[in-house]
Short mmCIF file of N, CA, C and O in Angstrom, two decimals:
data_model
loop_
_atom_site.label_atom_id
_atom_site.label_comp_id
_atom_site.label_asym_id
_atom_site.label_seq_id
_atom_site.Cartn_x
_atom_site.Cartn_y
_atom_site.Cartn_z
N TRP A 11 0.77 -1.25 -0.10
CA TRP A 11 -0.03 -0.10 0.01
C TRP A 11 0.80 1.32 -0.12
O TRP A 11 1.81 1.40 0.72
N GLU A 12 0.83 2.08 -0.82
CA GLU A 12 1.55 3.26 -1.11
C GLU A 12 0.69 4.35 -1.63
O GLU A 12 -0.22 4.48 -2.09
N ILE A 13 0.94 5.55 -0.83
CA ILE A 13 0.29 7.06 -1.30
C ILE A 13 1.34 7.58 -2.01
O ILE A 13 2.18 7.53 -1.95
N LYS A 14 0.59 8.07 -3.16
CA LYS A 14 1.52 8.55 -4.36
C LYS A 14 1.33 9.99 -4.39
O LYS A 14 1.83 10.59 -5.15
N SER A 15 0.63 10.81 -3.46
CA SER A 15 0.64 12.46 -3.46
C SER A 15 1.00 12.93 -2.36
O SER A 15 0.49 12.22 -0.92
N LYS A 16 1.59 14.04 -2.15
CA LYS A 16 1.62 14.62 -0.81
C LYS A 16 0.11 15.00 -0.33
O LYS A 16 0.08 15.22 1.10
N GLU A 17 -0.75 15.19 -1.06
CA GLU A 17 -2.12 15.87 -0.54
C GLU A 17 -2.54 14.37 0.04
O GLU A 17 -3.21 14.25 1.41
N GLY A 18 -2.49 13.31 -0.44
CA GLY A 18 -2.97 11.98 -0.13
C GLY A 18 -2.34 11.70 1.25
O GLY A 18 -3.04 11.31 2.33
N GLU A 19 -1.15 11.96 1.14
CA GLU A 19 -0.25 11.71 2.53
C GLU A 19 -0.75 12.63 3.66
O GLU A 19 -0.82 12.51 4.74
N ALA A 20 -0.75 14.22 3.25
CA ALA A 20 -1.36 14.78 4.19
C ALA A 20 -2.64 14.40 5.10
O ALA A 20 -2.90 14.44 6.08
N ILE A 21 -3.87 14.12 4.20
CA ILE A 21 -5.03 13.49 4.57
C ILE A 21 -4.56 12.26 5.47
O ILE A 21 -5.32 12.32 6.62
N THR A 22 -4.15 11.44 5.08
CA THR A 22 -3.82 10.04 5.95
C THR A 22 -3.32 10.63 7.37
O THR A 22 -3.74 9.98 8.39
N LEU A 23 -2.24 11.27 7.12
CA LEU A 23 -1.78 11.47 8.52
C LEU A 23 -2.46 12.27 9.29
O LEU A 23 -2.50 12.09 10.54
N GLY A 24 -3.33 13.06 8.84
CA GLY A 24 -4.35 13.89 9.64
C GLY A 24 -5.68 13.16 10.04
O GLY A 24 -5.91 13.14 11.22
N ASN A 25 -5.84 12.07 9.23
CA ASN A 25 -6.99 11.20 9.84
C ASN A 25 -6.49 10.41 10.86
O ASN A 25 -6.98 10.10 11.97
N ILE A 26 -5.02 9.88 10.75
CA ILE A 26 -4.52 9.02 11.66
C ILE A 26 -4.45 10.04 13.00
O ILE A 26 -4.64 9.53 14.15
N GLY A 27 -4.07 11.13 12.98
CA GLY A 27 -4.01 12.29 14.02
C GLY A 27 -5.23 12.36 14.83
O GLY A 27 -5.31 12.40 16.24
N THR A 28 -6.43 12.51 13.83
CA THR A 28 -7.55 12.59 14.51
C THR A 28 -8.14 11.36 15.44
O THR A 28 -8.60 11.40 16.23
N ILE A 29 -7.50 10.02 14.89
CA ILE A 29 -8.03 9.11 15.51
C ILE A 29 -7.23 8.99 17.16
O ILE A 29 -7.96 8.72 18.04
N TYR A 30 -6.20 9.27 16.72
CA TYR A 30 -5.20 9.42 18.04
C TYR A 30 -6.20 10.27 19.15
O TYR A 30 -5.89 9.94 20.08
N GLU A 31 -6.04 11.55 18.41
CA GLU A 31 -6.94 12.65 19.37
C GLU A 31 -8.20 11.91 19.92
O GLU A 31 -8.51 12.27 21.22
N ASP A 32 -9.14 11.51 19.34
CA ASP A 32 -10.25 11.01 19.74
C ASP A 32 -10.28 9.64 20.83
O ASP A 32 -10.84 9.55 21.65
N MET A 33 -8.91 9.21 20.83
CA MET A 33 -8.62 8.04 21.65
C MET A 33 -7.90 8.70 22.98
O MET A 33 -7.61 7.68 23.72
N GLY A 34 -8.11 10.10 22.91
CA GLY A 34 -7.53 10.70 23.95
C GLY A 34 -6.02 10.47 24.07
O GLY A 34 -5.13 10.37 25.22
N ARG A 35 -5.31 10.32 23.12
CA ARG A 35 -3.62 10.42 22.70
C ARG A 35 -3.07 11.52 22.35
O ARG A 35 -2.78 11.52 21.13
N PRO A 36 -3.42 12.40 22.93
CA PRO A 36 -3.08 13.86 22.17
C PRO A 36 -1.32 14.03 21.74
O PRO A 36 -1.25 14.64 20.93
N ASP A 37 -0.44 13.55 22.62
CA ASP A 37 1.17 13.61 21.96
C ASP A 37 1.22 12.81 20.94
O ASP A 37 1.64 13.21 19.62
N GLU A 38 0.44 11.53 20.61
CA GLU A 38 0.52 10.83 19.27
C GLU A 38 -0.23 11.77 18.19
O GLU A 38 0.20 11.70 17.12
N ALA A 39 -1.39 12.34 18.60
CA ALA A 39 -1.96 13.27 17.65
C ALA A 39 -1.24 14.28 17.14
O ALA A 39 -1.41 14.42 15.86
N LEU A 40 -0.84 14.89 17.98
CA LEU A 40 0.19 16.28 17.66
C LEU A 40 1.26 15.73 16.32
O LEU A 40 1.78 16.26 15.71
N LYS A 41 1.96 14.30 16.74
CA LYS A 41 2.77 14.14 15.83
C LYS A 41 2.27 13.77 14.22
O LYS A 41 2.85 14.23 13.38
N TYR A 42 1.34 13.38 14.31
CA TYR A 42 0.88 12.72 13.10
C TYR A 42 0.29 14.20 12.29
O TYR A 42 0.40 14.56 10.92
N ILE A 43 -0.57 15.20 13.20
CA ILE A 43 -1.21 16.54 12.64
C ILE A 43 -0.03 17.39 12.40
O ILE A 43 -0.39 18.13 11.13
N SER A 44 1.10 17.43 13.09
CA SER A 44 2.40 18.44 12.61
C SER A 44 2.96 18.16 11.41
O SER A 44 2.89 18.44 10.45
N ASN A 45 2.95 16.74 10.84
CA ASN A 45 3.41 16.08 9.82
C ASN A 45 2.62 16.42 8.68
O ASN A 45 3.13 16.95 7.52
N ALA A 46 1.23 16.37 8.81
CA ALA A 46 0.15 16.43 7.98
C ALA A 46 0.32 17.98 7.63
O ALA A 46 0.27 18.25 6.36
N LEU A 47 0.55 18.84 8.54
CA LEU A 47 0.61 20.43 8.32
C LEU A 47 1.86 20.64 7.31
O LEU A 47 1.78 21.26 6.45
N GLN A 48 2.84 19.90 7.29
CA GLN A 48 4.20 20.01 6.77
C GLN A 48 3.98 19.95 5.40
O GLN A 48 4.43 20.50 4.55
N TYR A 49 3.24 18.84 5.07
CA TYR A 49 2.72 18.54 3.52
C TYR A 49 2.14 19.52 3.02
O TYR A 49 2.00 20.01 2.05
N TRP A 50 0.97 19.89 3.84
CA TRP A 50 0.00 20.82 3.42
C TRP A 50 0.79 22.07 3.14
O TRP A 50 0.56 22.97 2.01
N ARG A 51 1.92 22.63 4.09
CA ARG A 51 2.77 23.71 3.62
C ARG A 51 3.53 23.63 2.32
O ARG A 51 3.94 24.42 1.25
N GLN A 52 4.15 22.47 2.33
CA GLN A 52 4.82 21.93 0.96
C GLN A 52 4.07 22.18 -0.26
O GLN A 52 4.83 22.44 -1.40
N ILE A 53 2.75 21.58 -0.17
CA ILE A 53 2.12 21.95 -1.54
C ILE A 53 1.18 23.11 -1.61
O ILE A 53 0.21 23.21 -2.39
N ASP A 54 1.71 24.12 -0.64
CA ASP A 54 1.13 25.65 -0.49
C ASP A 54 -0.44 25.59 -0.46
O ASP A 54 -0.93 26.21 -1.08
N ASN A 55 -1.18 24.46 0.51
CA ASN A 55 -2.43 24.67 0.55
C ASN A 55 -2.74 25.33 1.87
O ASN A 55 -2.81 24.63 2.53
N ILE A 56 -3.12 26.92 1.83
CA ILE A 56 -3.06 27.51 2.65
C ILE A 56 -4.44 27.30 3.70
O ILE A 56 -4.27 27.59 4.85
N LYS A 57 -5.55 26.79 2.93
CA LYS A 57 -6.55 26.78 3.80
C LYS A 57 -6.59 25.32 4.64
O LYS A 57 -6.96 25.37 5.57
N GLU A 58 -5.66 24.51 4.16
CA GLU A 58 -5.69 23.23 5.04
C GLU A 58 -4.53 23.60 5.99
O GLU A 58 -4.64 23.09 7.26
N GLU A 59 -3.84 24.41 5.69
CA GLU A 59 -2.74 24.74 6.56
C GLU A 59 -3.48 25.56 7.96
O GLU A 59 -3.10 25.16 9.16
N ALA A 60 -4.43 26.08 7.81
CA ALA A 60 -5.03 26.82 8.59
C ALA A 60 -5.83 26.12 9.48
O ALA A 60 -5.91 26.36 10.49
N LYS A 61 -6.63 24.92 8.75
CA LYS A 61 -7.32 23.95 9.47
C LYS A 61 -6.55 23.28 10.47
O LYS A 61 -6.96 23.01 11.67
N TYR A 62 -5.37 22.77 9.82
CA TYR A 62 -4.47 21.94 10.76
C TYR A 62 -3.77 22.95 11.69
O TYR A 62 -3.71 22.17 13.07
N LEU A 63 -3.38 24.13 11.71
CA LEU A 63 -2.88 24.85 12.77
C LEU A 63 -4.03 25.15 13.83
O LEU A 63 -3.90 24.66 15.03
N LYS A 64 -5.44 25.10 13.44
CA LYS A 64 -6.61 25.29 14.40
C LYS A 64 -6.38 24.08 15.10
O LYS A 64 -6.74 23.79 16.31
N ILE A 65 -6.35 22.81 14.48
CA ILE A 65 -6.52 21.23 15.02
C ILE A 65 -5.53 21.37 16.19
O ILE A 65 -5.75 20.65 17.38
N MET A 66 -4.24 21.65 15.58
CA MET A 66 -2.95 21.35 16.51
C MET A 66 -3.50 22.58 17.84
O MET A 66 -3.12 22.08 19.03
N GLY A 67 -4.01 23.62 17.75
CA GLY A 67 -4.33 24.44 18.80
C GLY A 67 -5.28 23.81 19.81
O GLY A 67 -5.06 24.10 20.90
N ASP A 68 -6.31 23.28 19.25
CA ASP A 68 -7.29 22.59 20.05
C ASP A 68 -6.84 21.67 21.07
O ASP A 68 -6.93 21.15 21.74
N ILE A 69 -5.81 20.52 20.07
CA ILE A 69 -4.99 19.58 20.90
C ILE A 69 -4.06 20.17 22.34
O ILE A 69 -4.14 19.70 23.34
N TYR A 70 -3.61 21.30 21.89
CA TYR A 70 -2.65 22.12 22.96
C TYR A 70 -3.68 22.34 24.13
O TYR A 70 -3.27 22.50 25.36
N LEU A 71 -4.82 22.96 23.65
CA LEU A 71 -5.88 23.49 24.56
C LEU A 71 -6.22 22.14 25.39
O LEU A 71 -6.23 22.64 26.65
N SER A 72 -6.50 21.18 24.75
CA SER A 72 -6.88 19.96 25.56
C SER A 72 -5.87 19.53 26.53
O SER A 72 -6.17 18.95 27.75
N LYS A 73 -4.58 19.77 26.26
CA LYS A 73 -3.41 19.72 27.31
C LYS A 73 -3.17 20.64 28.00
O LYS A 73 -2.09 20.66 28.85
N GLU A 74 -4.08 21.61 28.13
CA GLU A 74 -3.94 22.82 29.03
C GLU A 74 -2.65 23.68 29.01
O GLU A 74 -2.16 24.30 29.56
N LYS A 75 -2.16 23.61 27.39
CA LYS A 75 -0.90 24.57 27.08
C LYS A 75 -1.59 25.63 26.52
O LYS A 75 -1.55 25.90 25.06
N ILE A 76 -2.12 26.47 27.06
CA ILE A 76 -2.64 27.67 26.59
C ILE A 76 -1.98 28.66 25.60
O ILE A 76 -2.33 29.11 24.56
N GLU A 77 -0.74 28.88 26.13
CA GLU A 77 0.41 30.02 25.17
C GLU A 77 0.34 29.20 23.82
O GLU A 77 0.26 29.79 22.78
N ASP A 78 0.70 27.83 23.87
CA ASP A 78 0.89 27.19 22.83
C ASP A 78 -0.61 27.34 21.55
O ASP A 78 -0.44 27.45 20.65
N ALA A 79 -1.51 27.07 22.48
CA ALA A 79 -3.14 26.95 21.43
C ALA A 79 -3.19 28.57 21.05
O ALA A 79 -3.33 28.52 19.86
N VAL A 80 -2.96 29.43 21.63
CA VAL A 80 -3.23 30.85 21.34
C VAL A 80 -2.21 31.22 20.19
O VAL A 80 -2.59 31.64 19.25
N TYR A 81 -0.92 30.70 20.27
CA TYR A 81 -0.03 31.08 19.16
C TYR A 81 -0.34 30.33 17.85
O TYR A 81 -0.37 30.98 16.71
N LEU A 82 -0.72 29.07 18.05
CA LEU A 82 -1.32 28.29 16.67
C LEU A 82 -2.41 28.95 16.10
O LEU A 82 -2.85 29.18 15.05
N TYR A 83 -3.31 29.60 17.01
CA TYR A 83 -4.71 30.19 16.44
C TYR A 83 -4.52 31.33 16.00
O TYR A 83 -5.12 31.62 14.98
N ARG A 84 -3.37 32.03 16.55
CA ARG A 84 -3.12 33.56 15.82
C ARG A 84 -2.47 33.13 14.27
O ARG A 84 -2.81 34.05 13.58
N ASP A 85 -1.66 32.01 14.27
CA ASP A 85 -1.49 31.75 13.03
C ASP A 85 -2.40 31.45 12.16
O ASP A 85 -2.66 31.98 10.93
N ALA A 86 -3.32 30.49 12.48
CA ALA A 86 -4.49 30.10 11.84
C ALA A 86 -5.48 31.52 11.48
O ALA A 86 -5.86 31.78 10.31
N ILE A 87 -5.68 32.34 12.50
CA ILE A 87 -6.14 33.67 12.23
C ILE A 87 -5.69 34.59 11.05
O ILE A 87 -6.52 34.81 10.00
N ASP A 88 -4.46 34.53 10.92
CA ASP A 88 -3.65 35.20 9.80
C ASP A 88 -4.07 34.48 8.42
O ASP A 88 -4.35 35.28 7.45
N ILE A 89 -4.17 33.28 8.44
CA ILE A 89 -4.23 32.62 7.03
C ILE A 89 -5.69 32.62 6.56
O ILE A 89 -6.04 33.28 5.72
N TYR A 90 -6.69 32.81 7.75
CA TYR A 90 -8.16 32.86 7.26
C TYR A 90 -8.30 34.28 7.28
O TYR A 90 -9.45 34.41 6.26
N GLU A 91 -7.73 35.20 7.60
CA GLU A 91 -7.65 36.87 7.12
C GLU A 91 -7.39 36.86 5.81
O GLU A 91 -8.29 37.39 5.04
N GLU A 92 -6.44 36.28 5.65
CA GLU A 92 -5.68 36.01 3.84
C GLU A 92 -6.74 35.51 2.84
O GLU A 92 -7.19 35.97 2.02
N LEU A 93 -7.53 34.43 3.42
CA LEU A 93 -8.50 33.95 2.84
C LEU A 93 -9.92 34.59 2.54
O LEU A 93 -10.80 34.06 1.86
N LYS A 94 -9.80 35.58 3.68
CA LYS A 94 -11.25 36.12 3.69
C LYS A 94 -12.49 35.38 4.32
O LYS A 94 -13.66 35.55 4.00
N ASP A 95 -12.08 34.52 5.22
CA ASP A 95 -13.11 33.49 5.93
C ASP A 95 -13.67 34.02 7.26
O ASP A 95 -12.97 33.75 8.07
N ASN A 96 -14.31 34.98 6.98
CA ASN A 96 -14.57 36.07 8.21
C ASN A 96 -15.09 35.04 9.15
O ASN A 96 -14.92 35.61 10.66
N ASP A 97 -15.83 34.11 8.89
CA ASP A 97 -16.56 33.32 10.31
C ASP A 97 -15.37 32.66 10.99
O ASP A 97 -15.50 32.78 12.25
N LYS A 98 -14.47 32.21 10.25
CA LYS A 98 -13.49 31.57 10.88
C LYS A 98 -12.44 32.37 11.85
O LYS A 98 -12.09 32.20 13.17
N VAL A 99 -12.37 33.46 11.11
CA VAL A 99 -11.69 34.54 11.75
C VAL A 99 -12.15 34.92 13.29
O VAL A 99 -11.47 35.03 14.38
N ARG A 100 -13.44 35.26 13.15
CA ARG A 100 -14.48 35.69 14.54
C ARG A 100 -14.45 34.76 15.32
O ARG A 100 -14.13 34.81 16.48
N GLU A 101 -14.46 33.52 14.82
CA GLU A 101 -14.48 32.33 15.95
C GLU A 101 -13.14 32.06 16.57
O GLU A 101 -13.36 32.07 17.98
N LEU A 102 -12.20 32.24 15.80
CA LEU A 102 -10.85 31.91 16.38
C LEU A 102 -10.65 33.35 17.34
O LEU A 102 -9.75 33.16 18.48
N LYS A 103 -10.63 34.44 16.90
CA LYS A 103 -10.32 35.58 17.79
C LYS A 103 -11.14 35.53 18.94
O LYS A 103 -10.67 35.80 20.10
N GLU A 104 -12.41 35.35 18.94
CA GLU A 104 -13.39 35.11 20.13
C GLU A 104 -12.88 34.24 21.15
O GLU A 104 -12.68 34.27 22.38
N LYS A 105 -12.20 32.72 20.73
CA LYS A 105 -11.56 31.96 21.43
C LYS A 105 -10.18 32.20 22.01
O LYS A 105 -9.93 32.30 23.34
N VAL A 106 -9.51 32.94 21.15
CA VAL A 106 -8.43 33.47 21.60
C VAL A 106 -8.57 34.57 23.00
O VAL A 106 -7.79 34.63 23.91
N ASN A 107 -9.30 35.61 22.80
CA ASN A 107 -9.78 36.58 23.65
C ASN A 107 -10.11 36.04 24.81
O ASN A 107 -9.70 36.36 25.72
N SER A 108 -11.07 34.86 24.92
CA SER A 108 -11.43 34.04 26.02
C SER A 108 -10.14 33.64 26.86
O SER A 108 -10.12 33.66 27.93
N LEU A 109 -9.52 33.07 26.13
CA LEU A 109 -8.37 32.08 26.63
C LEU A 109 -7.47 33.17 27.28
O LEU A 109 -6.81 33.05 28.56
N ILE A 110 -7.11 34.45 26.71
CA ILE A 110 -6.23 35.41 27.24
C ILE A 110 -6.83 36.11 28.61
O ILE A 110 -6.17 36.13 29.42
N SER A 111 -8.11 36.15 28.39
CA SER A 111 -8.58 36.86 29.41
C SER A 111 -9.07 35.62 30.96
O SER A 111 -8.63 36.24 32.18
N GLU A 112 -8.83 34.59 30.39
CA GLU A 112 -9.09 33.61 31.53
C GLU A 112 -7.60 33.47 32.04
O GLU A 112 -7.54 33.21 33.24
N GLU A 113 -6.43 33.62 31.27
CA GLU A 113 -5.22 33.28 31.72
C GLU A 113 -5.11 34.53 32.70
O GLU A 113 -4.12 34.21 33.37
N SER A 114 -5.20 35.85 32.25
CA SER A 114 -5.06 36.83 33.21
C SER A 114 -5.69 37.03 34.47
O SER A 114 -5.09 37.72 35.60
N ILE A 115 -6.81 36.20 34.67
CA ILE A 115 -7.49 35.92 35.86
C ILE A 115 -6.79 34.89 36.76
O ILE A 115 -6.66 35.00 38.18
N ALA A 116 -6.32 33.91 35.91
CA ALA A 116 -5.52 32.80 36.89
C ALA A 116 -4.45 32.94 37.35
O ALA A 116 -3.57 34.10 37.19
#
């Protein structure tokens, strides 16, 4: 069994990462999602890049690594702004603002 395209590789790695995330194994999930992200960057698919940055942010958030999550969300926001995906921009900005205000209280 062989995957012949970088896009196929990215999709497969992302799916494996999602399975690990669903199984409650965030560290393994991050390895696969991070590798998938690199493939999306190689083929210059910025929409998928933003999606995978958000997924990684969500995983870091589940690990209570707020700063890492915020950093990844901000990178995703930049791309979504470039793509003019206002719904995603709004969603992630609200999430970031909420996390920052929670952190400043804690």
